[in-house]
Amino acid sequence: METSLKESRAFAPEKSFQASANVGHPAEYEAAWQASQKDPVAYWEAAAKSLHWDQTWHTAFEGKFPWVKWFLGAKLNVSYNCLDRHLPLLKDKAAIIWEGEDGKSETWTFGKLFEETCRLANAMEKAGMRAGDTAAIYMPQVPQAAVAMLACARIGVTHSIVFGGFSSHALRDRIADAKCRMVFTADVGYRKGEKIQLGQIVEKALEGNSPIEKVIVLQREAASPLMNKGIWWNEFVGAQPPTHQAKPFDAEHPLFVLYTSGTTGKPKGIVHSSGGYLVGATTTAKAVLDLQPNDVYWCTADVGWITGHSYVVYGILANGVTTVMYEGNPVHPHAGRFWELIEKHKVSILYTAPTAIRAFMRLGDDIPGKYPMKSLRLLGSVGEPINPEAWMWYQEKIGKGRCPIVDTWWQTETGAMMIAPLPGVTTLKPGSATRPFFGIQAEIVGEDGKPAGREQGGLLVIKHPWPSMARTILGDPDRFVEQYFSKFPGLYFTGDGAHQDADGYFWIMGRIDDVINVSGHRLGTMEIESALVSHPAVAEAAVVGRPDELKGQAIVAYVTPKESESGTDLKELQDKLKKHVVLEIGALARPEAIFFTKTLPKTRSGKIMRRLLKDLAAGKAATGDTTTLENPGLVELLN
Ligand code: WT7
């Protein structure tokens, strides 16, 4: 990571930016922050009071890592908190502004979103869906995706959203793992001027044995055929009444499961709670994104990722704020699509990923230069470290020097932002996510688990449980313990390397495990390796991340073909293997390069030397100690 601008430029809170009324004056902030660090439970208990609880808690927090409970004895309904409680004042306010790639848009008021959610919740109950069941959502970025989420939440059905970019195989595995009884989809999604046949992908995912009983399909094309087990959304909802009495559920009731890649071949179903999760998402959204009643807020993430869960839907709607959903490619049909959309809907807060910012940077300054974007007042960044150059460009060319940037560090497992500045309060440094949020005890430790000194690189850990933390890995509690709590007993291990500067600011360097970050999407190298070795031509495979200016990291695979493949056209095999990975996982996992080797470099104990391959992929001479190598320095490339 380029660090030349680091620390040399500190941005004081913008003069033009009102210190956020949501967190108090800067002078009061320090004391409040210190207090929250000393007593996180008291901080979160006070924060929780902003939600509507049908029954309050008798104990705010109980347990210790890994097993914790928040808001014990309390009951709430997440859907009620996002919809019903706003109706008296905000019935006619825009809840969702949806825009398609072609410029078509729709505004869904809180009133309409409530009614559609109630109708679907009624239909689901009539179909026998009950609290404790799980439903999959494989939808494009449309308001009905939020309706499906909120309808599930309303009746206590745990949802499992699978990003529309995942393949039928990936969808099938996730449906099987969570034993989903129902899946919501659409016949098609629209992207880059093309139709993506989501319905067909679902149909393939259900081949053979599947726990799915019904497929609810949002029809967008008149000619689409209905699949096996399918029922059109409109028919399913039929004449269901537009009201529904939300039932309160336990604070610890599982709101959703969301799969994310880990260090083994199998994705992990991260389970999130209802009460603690909503407290975390809502509190951080309000404070860090500085949500105000008149904001038009746009987070460009898909609802299929945790950012979409927490900061397109739950955390934003729970605050009664208008959220924008865009279905399409950022630069289609033209390079100024994003900025045009900001102008059209008078977007005031934009939350996006560094990879998108770097892509826009490459297209040139004159494109955003054509759009004054006077409505913008705050910018956010998430998903990967933002290099200071991209930070500066974002500030100058998009924010026109007027808007603070909140760089927010968090993870699928944390549910909500963990390290992030407060706009108008925190002095910003380009490239740093700054300081932990209220009530979040973050620390850098060495391999021995002892605190590292300032300016000392180390591993990022969290010391005290927080309400929105993952509760377990679905069906695999042992892996939950092993993955996050075994390296440093008593601490939550994030998997990220980082350091703290002399001012206590956190600088996140990225994953230190076998997880790579490609365009802000987390992928497990082992997962891609499993996909590769499942191809009949492959004997062995190793996958590493190669630094990439645009994507952060690019996927590079080293593959040993089977003996039987000698004489095969390697160019053809490369294409076949790329297609195979797309089939097994999805387009987001397609390797950028595949190198064929006679053997993979291994230690005497048979472990693949990934570090050596990583260096090789990065174009560095292999570094480090290779004395334990069976065949030092020998990675004989065949192509
Ligand atoms: C990993 C989590 C949380 C939403 C999107 C990604 C990296 C995330 C930042 C940031 C540096 C970041 C970390 C983390 N990451 N945000 N602001 N600065 N790195 O969620 O797929 O669960 O991935 O993304 O490496 O561990 P995720």
Short mmCIF file of N, CA and C and ligand atoms in Angstrom, two decimals, residues 260 305-307 351 381-386 407-414 419 433 494-496 508-511 517 520-522, ligand 1:
data_model
loop_
_atom_site.label_atom_id
_atom_site.label_comp_id
_atom_site.label_asym_id
_atom_site.label_seq_id
_atom_site.Cartn_x
_atom_site.Cartn_y
_atom_site.Cartn_z
N THR A 260 -20.07 -16.09 4.13
CA THR A 260 -18.86 -15.36 3.77
C THR A 260 -17.71 -16.35 3.70
N TRP A 305 -24.60 -8.40 0.20
CA TRP A 305 -23.43 -8.30 1.09
C TRP A 305 -23.86 -7.71 2.42
N ILE A 306 -23.01 -7.82 3.42
CA ILE A 306 -23.38 -7.29 4.74
C ILE A 306 -23.61 -5.78 4.68
N THR A 307 -22.85 -5.08 3.83
CA THR A 307 -23.04 -3.63 3.74
C THR A 307 -24.46 -3.31 3.28
N TYR A 351 -22.09 6.34 0.01
CA TYR A 351 -21.26 5.34 0.71
C TYR A 351 -20.87 4.29 -0.32
N SER A 381 -16.57 5.31 2.76
CA SER A 381 -15.77 4.30 2.08
C SER A 381 -15.80 3.03 2.91
N VAL A 382 -15.86 1.89 2.25
CA VAL A 382 -15.92 0.61 2.96
C VAL A 382 -15.47 -0.55 2.09
N GLY A 383 -14.94 -1.59 2.71
CA GLY A 383 -14.70 -2.85 2.01
C GLY A 383 -13.25 -3.22 1.90
N GLU A 384 -12.37 -2.26 1.90
CA GLU A 384 -10.93 -2.52 1.74
C GLU A 384 -10.20 -1.24 2.13
N PRO A 385 -8.89 -1.36 2.32
CA PRO A 385 -8.15 -0.14 2.66
C PRO A 385 -8.27 0.85 1.50
N ILE A 386 -8.47 2.11 1.80
CA ILE A 386 -8.50 3.12 0.74
C ILE A 386 -7.12 3.78 0.69
N ASP A 407 -14.12 6.72 6.47
CA ASP A 407 -13.57 5.42 6.07
C ASP A 407 -13.93 4.46 7.18
N THR A 408 -14.76 3.47 6.85
CA THR A 408 -15.34 2.62 7.88
C THR A 408 -14.81 1.20 7.80
N TRP A 409 -14.17 0.76 8.87
CA TRP A 409 -13.67 -0.62 8.91
C TRP A 409 -14.65 -1.49 9.67
N TRP A 410 -15.04 -2.58 9.08
CA TRP A 410 -15.86 -3.60 9.75
C TRP A 410 -15.89 -4.84 8.90
N GLN A 411 -16.69 -5.82 9.29
CA GLN A 411 -16.71 -7.12 8.62
C GLN A 411 -18.11 -7.73 8.67
N THR A 412 -18.32 -8.73 7.84
CA THR A 412 -19.58 -9.47 7.88
C THR A 412 -19.86 -9.91 9.32
N GLU A 413 -18.81 -10.36 10.01
CA GLU A 413 -18.97 -10.90 11.36
C GLU A 413 -19.27 -9.82 12.40
N THR A 414 -18.86 -8.58 12.14
CA THR A 414 -19.08 -7.54 13.15
C THR A 414 -20.47 -6.93 13.03
N ILE A 419 -14.54 0.58 13.36
CA ILE A 419 -13.56 1.66 13.43
C ILE A 419 -13.95 2.66 12.34
N ALA A 433 -8.90 4.56 9.02
CA ALA A 433 -10.30 4.48 9.46
C ALA A 433 -10.46 5.20 10.82
N THR A 494 -9.68 -10.62 14.18
CA THR A 494 -10.35 -10.14 12.97
C THR A 494 -9.80 -10.75 11.68
N GLY A 495 -8.54 -11.22 11.72
CA GLY A 495 -7.90 -11.70 10.50
C GLY A 495 -7.19 -10.60 9.74
N ASP A 496 -7.23 -9.37 10.27
CA ASP A 496 -6.57 -8.24 9.60
C ASP A 496 -5.28 -7.85 10.30
N ILE A 508 -5.47 0.04 8.69
CA ILE A 508 -5.72 -1.37 8.39
C ILE A 508 -4.94 -1.74 7.13
N MET A 509 -4.14 -2.79 7.23
CA MET A 509 -3.33 -3.18 6.08
C MET A 509 -4.00 -4.25 5.22
N GLY A 510 -4.90 -5.03 5.80
CA GLY A 510 -5.58 -6.08 5.03
C GLY A 510 -5.41 -7.44 5.67
N ARG A 511 -5.99 -8.46 5.03
CA ARG A 511 -6.04 -9.79 5.59
C ARG A 511 -4.64 -10.40 5.72
N ASN A 517 -9.09 -10.09 -0.94
CA ASN A 517 -10.10 -9.06 -1.10
C ASN A 517 -10.03 -8.55 -2.54
N GLY A 520 -13.24 -5.39 -3.14
CA GLY A 520 -14.07 -5.27 -1.94
C GLY A 520 -14.87 -6.52 -1.63
N HIS A 521 -14.70 -7.57 -2.43
CA HIS A 521 -15.39 -8.84 -2.15
C HIS A 521 -14.42 -9.82 -1.53
N ARG A 522 -14.87 -10.44 -0.47
CA ARG A 522 -14.01 -11.36 0.24
C ARG A 522 -14.09 -12.76 -0.37
C1 WT7 B 1 -12.77 -7.38 5.44
C2 WT7 B 1 -14.20 -7.73 5.73
C3 WT7 B 1 -17.63 -4.62 6.02
C4 WT7 B 1 -18.21 -4.49 4.76
C5 WT7 B 1 -17.56 -4.95 3.53
C6 WT7 B 1 -16.58 -6.09 3.63
C7 WT7 B 1 -11.65 -5.43 4.78
C8 WT7 B 1 -13.44 -3.70 5.19
C9 WT7 B 1 -12.27 -1.89 5.39
C10 WT7 B 1 -11.70 -0.58 5.55
C11 WT7 B 1 -9.59 -1.54 5.35
C12 WT7 B 1 -11.39 -2.96 5.20
C13 WT7 B 1 -10.93 -6.05 5.95
C14 WT7 B 1 -12.01 -6.88 6.63
N1 WT7 B 1 -12.16 -4.08 5.06
N2 WT7 B 1 -13.52 -2.38 5.38
N3 WT7 B 1 -12.46 0.51 5.72
N4 WT7 B 1 -10.35 -0.47 5.52
N5 WT7 B 1 -10.04 -2.79 5.18
O1 WT7 B 1 -17.00 -7.11 4.46
O2 WT7 B 1 -16.56 -9.18 3.14
O3 WT7 B 1 -16.81 -9.26 5.63
O4 WT7 B 1 -14.78 -8.27 4.56
O5 WT7 B 1 -12.74 -6.30 4.49
O6 WT7 B 1 -9.90 -6.86 5.50
O7 WT7 B 1 -11.51 -7.92 7.40
P1 WT7 B 1 -16.32 -8.52 4.45
#
